[in-house]
Amino acid sequence: MSRFDTVQPHTDAATLTVDLGALVANWRQLAALAGSEAGAVVKADAYGIGIEPAVTALSGAGCRSFFVAHLSEGIRARSVAPEATIYVLNGLLPGRCAVYAEHALSPVLGSRDELAEWSGFRATGAAVRPAALHVDTGMNRLGLQPSEALDLARGHDAVAAAGIGLLMTHFSASEDEADPASERQAADFATIAAAFPGLPASLKNSSGHFLPDCPSYALTRPGYALYGGNPTPGRANPMRQVVGLEARIIQLRSVEAGAQVGYNGRWTAPRRSLLATICLGYADGYPRNASGTDALPGGTALVGGVACPFVGSVSMDLIILDVTDAPSAARGEAVTLLGGPLDLEAVGAGAKTIGYEILTSLGRRYGRRYVGL
């Protein structure tokens, strides 16, 4: 039993199982593929599996660089990885420099204003970790424009004053090999990296590890693939599954053909059907868009290995399944909502969203079991 477990068998209605061994194996696979240092993106509560268990497992395996989105996430990561380099991706909000210093966190700076504030703080003699410089090569979201970065490179004074230790950019479409954006971004970043000789650089995200001829530079930043998401859509998933989700049947009932099911009667039974209600809903992070209606199919669960469709609306705490073709369906039986053939991509498609949203929405009401280490 892991110290991170929260399973209470007599009270939990649903259980989330996280395979930390698979997480570590995925990180090692990506590091080997890159041929350089692989960091780990652990933002959004480590994509829903928990920052503390994820960072503990990865740092124990040798990961030394982590990326989070917010300061609060960085503080949590620091609590279990005292020696790691922890970058905060979402930039430097005004007046926060002292918090970065207190927790030895590295801001990812993406504007001249951020550079100026951080440089001014460093000039006071404050002890801080090296920051990262973010250059925008195509997202139009965060980061310096390439021309701004090249202007900085000509003088180097501003970069030195800010104590920059890493240069980075972010792909906008690396999961699609046919999209020319990645090649264009990589070329632009190569020009910028060459203007900062000796400065370590980072380009690859999860899917970037699988782009032909894409340079790894000093550090890569896998995220989704670490947690079992497919970084090569349309092809077999090269990553191991990390997350499994089960809930239990609380009630069975038979309905006649023509019966309307769930809120607003959005699904109509086409035959005499056996329905099972499970203890899980959108309050647990399962998207309401997974509802099964007369117009559109929704999500799927496995009952005794049989795929059973969601019928009616996903409600706050409950989901109804059509288990007519599942002979093992019984009150109290565990059903699988994530795991095996129901991988992140399949579950995301059933909920009319993407696997990223499925992961990062994983609810706090689940009993959590951590295995594999």
XYZ file of N, CA and C in Angstrom, residues 182-298:
351
model
N 5.234 22.565 -37.353
C 6.323 22.074 -36.492
C 7.682 22.288 -37.135
N 7.786 21.980 -38.422
C 9.062 22.190 -39.114
C 9.429 23.665 -39.118
N 8.434 24.512 -39.338
C 8.679 25.953 -39.332
C 9.110 26.437 -37.945
N 8.440 25.958 -36.908
C 8.803 26.352 -35.554
C 10.199 25.869 -35.187
N 10.508 24.627 -35.553
C 11.835 24.087 -35.243
C 12.932 24.900 -35.930
N 12.688 25.306 -37.167
C 13.680 26.102 -37.893
C 13.860 27.475 -37.248
N 12.751 28.106 -36.866
C 12.847 29.410 -36.213
C 13.571 29.292 -34.875
N 13.278 28.230 -34.147
C 13.928 28.064 -32.853
C 15.417 27.783 -33.014
N 15.780 27.044 -34.050
C 17.196 26.780 -34.298
C 17.959 28.087 -34.507
N 17.356 29.016 -35.241
C 17.995 30.324 -35.461
C 18.185 31.059 -34.140
N 17.161 31.011 -33.298
C 17.231 31.710 -32.020
C 18.244 31.039 -31.100
N 18.212 29.705 -31.035
C 19.152 28.989 -30.174
C 20.593 29.270 -30.588
N 20.829 29.374 -31.887
C 22.182 29.662 -32.360
C 22.655 31.041 -31.939
N 21.705 31.951 -31.700
C 22.062 33.304 -31.270
C 22.423 33.360 -29.788
N 22.166 32.253 -29.069
C 22.512 32.177 -27.650
C 23.451 30.992 -27.430
N 24.649 31.039 -27.981
C 25.558 29.893 -27.860
C 25.860 29.581 -26.392
N 25.824 28.296 -26.104
C 26.123 27.862 -24.746
C 24.931 27.825 -23.814
N 23.794 28.366 -24.244
C 22.606 28.361 -23.401
C 21.803 27.089 -23.671
N 21.564 26.245 -22.674
C 20.764 25.038 -22.900
C 19.380 25.397 -23.439
N 18.856 24.523 -24.294
C 17.577 24.801 -24.941
C 16.639 23.615 -24.792
N 15.336 23.888 -24.953
C 14.306 22.857 -24.835
C 13.231 23.103 -25.881
N 12.949 22.071 -26.677
C 11.969 22.194 -27.759
C 10.881 21.123 -27.684
N 11.269 19.872 -27.478
C 10.328 18.762 -27.645
C 9.329 18.658 -26.496
N 8.054 18.575 -26.881
C 7.014 18.142 -25.962
C 6.797 16.642 -26.182
N 5.693 16.076 -25.706
C 5.489 14.634 -25.857
C 5.567 14.190 -27.309
N 4.728 14.782 -28.159
C 4.685 14.350 -29.559
C 5.961 14.718 -30.298
N 6.649 15.750 -29.838
C 7.901 16.138 -30.470
C 8.942 15.034 -30.457
N 8.869 14.131 -29.475
C 9.810 13.018 -29.424
C 9.676 12.102 -30.634
N 8.541 12.156 -31.313
C 8.269 11.247 -32.426
C 8.303 11.943 -33.785
N 8.645 13.233 -33.798
C 8.773 13.948 -35.065
C 10.095 13.606 -35.731
N 10.082 13.241 -37.003
C 11.341 12.934 -37.686
C 12.272 14.144 -37.701
N 13.539 13.887 -37.428
C 14.591 14.904 -37.553
C 14.392 16.100 -36.630
N 13.676 15.910 -35.556
C 13.467 17.005 -34.609
C 14.565 16.960 -33.556
N 15.315 18.045 -33.386
C 16.420 18.025 -32.415
C 15.904 17.995 -30.979
N 16.654 17.287 -30.128
C 16.257 17.179 -28.726
C 16.808 18.310 -27.874
N 17.897 18.915 -28.306
C 18.584 19.926 -27.500
C 18.954 19.333 -26.139
N 19.095 20.180 -25.120
C 19.589 19.702 -23.833
C 18.511 19.046 -22.989
N 17.238 19.458 -23.184
C 16.177 19.031 -22.280
C 14.870 18.915 -23.046
N 14.143 17.834 -22.808
C 12.805 17.701 -23.404
C 11.761 17.835 -22.297
N 10.495 18.067 -22.721
C 9.439 18.369 -21.759
C 8.192 17.498 -22.020
N 8.294 16.184 -21.841
C 7.101 15.362 -22.050
C 6.056 15.613 -20.978
N 4.798 15.548 -21.386
C 3.685 15.692 -20.463
C 2.689 14.566 -20.677
N 1.751 14.774 -21.589
C 0.642 13.837 -21.813
C 1.107 12.396 -21.985
N 2.167 12.181 -22.738
C 2.628 10.814 -22.999
C 3.089 10.122 -21.725
N 3.612 10.864 -20.775
C 4.030 10.255 -19.510
C 2.874 9.536 -18.836
N 1.675 10.079 -18.993
C 0.509 9.587 -18.277
C -0.310 8.590 -19.101
N 0.283 8.145 -20.216
C -0.350 7.122 -21.036
C -1.103 7.634 -22.241
N -1.121 8.955 -22.447
C -1.762 9.505 -23.628
C -0.980 9.181 -24.882
N -1.669 9.042 -25.994
C -1.016 8.672 -27.253
C -0.395 9.899 -27.910
N 0.949 9.951 -27.993
C 1.592 11.091 -28.641
C 1.625 10.982 -30.160
N 1.122 9.867 -30.701
C 1.130 9.636 -32.149
C -0.286 9.295 -32.608
N -1.216 10.246 -32.571
C -2.608 9.963 -32.937
C -2.709 9.318 -34.315
N -3.584 8.334 -34.410
C -3.742 7.620 -35.673
C -2.857 6.402 -35.784
N -1.907 6.265 -34.865
C -1.034 5.092 -34.835
C -1.162 4.422 -33.474
N -0.605 3.227 -33.368
C -0.646 2.519 -32.091
C 0.044 3.339 -31.017
N -0.516 3.328 -29.833
C 0.040 4.106 -28.731
C 1.312 3.427 -28.217
N 2.456 4.123 -28.259
C 3.696 3.511 -27.788
C 3.882 3.576 -26.280
N 2.956 4.221 -25.571
C 3.109 4.420 -24.130
C 2.278 3.408 -23.340
N 2.708 3.157 -22.118
C 1.952 2.280 -21.234
C 0.804 3.035 -20.567
N -0.299 2.343 -20.321
C -1.413 2.959 -19.601
C -1.022 3.202 -18.149
N -1.403 4.346 -17.637
C -1.069 4.732 -16.274
C -2.306 4.754 -15.378
N -3.453 5.117 -15.925
C -4.639 5.370 -15.109
C -5.756 4.384 -15.435
N -6.381 3.875 -14.406
C -7.583 3.059 -14.549
C -8.676 3.587 -13.635
N -9.924 3.480 -14.063
C -11.045 3.985 -13.280
C -12.166 2.954 -13.255
N -12.623 2.632 -12.057
C -13.739 1.710 -11.884
C -14.789 2.323 -10.977
N -16.061 2.009 -11.253
C -17.170 2.374 -10.368
C -18.040 1.134 -10.190
N -18.978 1.210 -9.257
C -19.805 0.030 -8.969
C -21.267 0.268 -9.338
N -21.888 -0.815 -9.747
C -23.321 -0.775 -10.047
C -24.091 -0.678 -8.733
N -24.935 0.328 -8.637
C -25.733 0.476 -7.422
C -27.139 -0.110 -7.587
N -27.632 -0.136 -8.837
C -28.988 -0.650 -9.042
C -29.159 -1.141 -10.468
N -29.956 -2.183 -10.643
C -30.360 -2.697 -11.955
C -31.870 -2.564 -12.098
N -32.312 -2.285 -13.333
C -33.756 -2.283 -13.586
C -34.006 -2.620 -15.046
N -35.141 -3.233 -15.301
C -35.567 -3.527 -16.672
C -36.564 -2.473 -17.114
N -36.458 -2.071 -18.368
C -37.413 -1.119 -18.944
C -37.917 -1.688 -20.263
N -39.104 -1.288 -20.627
C -39.689 -1.759 -21.878
C -39.242 -0.865 -23.038
N -39.359 -1.394 -24.237
C -39.076 -0.598 -25.434
C -39.924 0.668 -25.410
N -39.302 1.788 -25.729
C -40.009 3.061 -25.739
C -39.862 3.851 -24.455
N -39.302 3.234 -23.401
C -39.100 3.962 -22.145
C -38.039 5.038 -22.337
N -38.289 6.216 -21.765
C -37.318 7.307 -21.827
C -36.489 7.307 -20.545
N -35.213 7.617 -20.701
C -34.253 7.403 -19.621
C -33.495 8.683 -19.309
N -33.338 8.959 -18.020
C -32.508 10.072 -17.567
C -33.211 11.406 -17.652
N -32.484 12.462 -17.234
C -33.041 13.807 -17.286
C -33.510 14.147 -18.689
N -34.732 14.687 -18.768
C -35.333 15.153 -20.019
C -35.576 14.036 -21.031
N -35.425 12.776 -20.606
C -35.750 11.640 -21.478
C -35.018 11.683 -22.798
N -33.724 11.943 -22.764
C -32.969 12.130 -24.010
C -32.589 10.829 -24.707
N -32.772 9.685 -24.015
C -32.527 8.385 -24.661
C -33.761 7.522 -24.504
N -34.125 6.871 -25.589
C -35.313 6.017 -25.607
C -34.892 4.573 -25.865
N -35.333 3.677 -25.013
C -34.960 2.271 -25.164
C -35.527 1.708 -26.470
N -34.673 1.144 -27.335
C -35.169 0.599 -28.604
C -35.730 -0.812 -28.459
N -35.562 -1.429 -27.282
C -35.997 -2.804 -27.018
C -36.171 -2.939 -25.507
N -36.687 -4.061 -25.091
C -36.692 -4.309 -23.646
C -35.233 -4.375 -23.191
N -34.884 -3.577 -22.212
C -33.475 -3.381 -21.876
C -33.241 -3.511 -20.372
N -32.046 -3.967 -20.032
C -31.599 -3.988 -18.646
C -30.637 -2.825 -18.442
N -30.948 -1.966 -17.489
C -30.149 -0.775 -17.233
C -29.451 -0.889 -15.880
N -28.236 -0.389 -15.835
C -27.472 -0.362 -14.590
C -27.085 1.073 -14.291
N -27.259 1.490 -13.052
C -26.841 2.829 -12.636
C -25.581 2.695 -11.785
N -24.560 3.495 -12.131
C -23.286 3.453 -11.406
C -23.059 4.763 -10.652
N -22.264 4.655 -9.600
C -22.016 5.798 -8.708
C -20.863 6.652 -9.228
N -21.134 7.442 -10.240
C -20.112 8.325 -10.806
C -20.817 9.297 -11.738
N -20.390 10.550 -11.750
C -21.026 11.535 -12.611
C -20.124 12.714 -12.886
N -20.722 13.807 -13.346
C -19.878 14.939 -13.714
C -19.253 15.625 -12.506
N -19.810 15.426 -11.301
C -19.158 15.942 -10.100
C -17.841 15.224 -9.827
N -17.646 14.068 -10.449
C -16.405 13.315 -10.330
C -15.452 13.607 -11.487
N -15.811 14.560 -12.319
C -14.946 14.935 -13.421
C -15.207 14.218 -14.719
N -16.252 13.373 -14.767
C -16.570 12.698 -16.030
C -17.459 13.627 -16.851
N -17.050 13.988 -18.077
C -17.751 15.043 -18.811
C -19.219 14.732 -19.092
N -20.054 15.734 -18.944
C -21.469 15.579 -19.255
C -21.681 15.305 -20.751
N -20.707 15.722 -21.570
C -20.802 15.459 -23.007
C -20.695 13.975 -23.346
N -20.440 13.137 -22.359
C -20.435 11.690 -22.591
C -21.847 11.107 -22.549
N -22.845 11.951 -22.347
C -24.231 11.481 -22.323
C -24.580 10.754 -23.614
N -25.372 9.668 -23.484
C -25.854 8.950 -24.664
C -27.300 9.320 -24.943
N -27.566 9.825 -26.120
C -28.906 10.291 -26.464
C -29.418 9.565 -27.704
N -30.680 9.823 -28.038
C -31.222 9.251 -29.274
C -30.484 9.777 -30.496
N -29.951 10.977 -30.386
C -29.282 11.591 -31.536
C -27.817 11.200 -31.640
N -27.133 11.058 -30.488
C -25.695 10.809 -30.505
C -25.313 9.777 -29.458
N -24.443 8.815 -29.804
C -23.923 7.912 -28.777
C -22.990 8.670 -27.841
N -22.766 8.109 -26.672
C -21.898 8.765 -25.693
C -20.776 7.856 -25.257
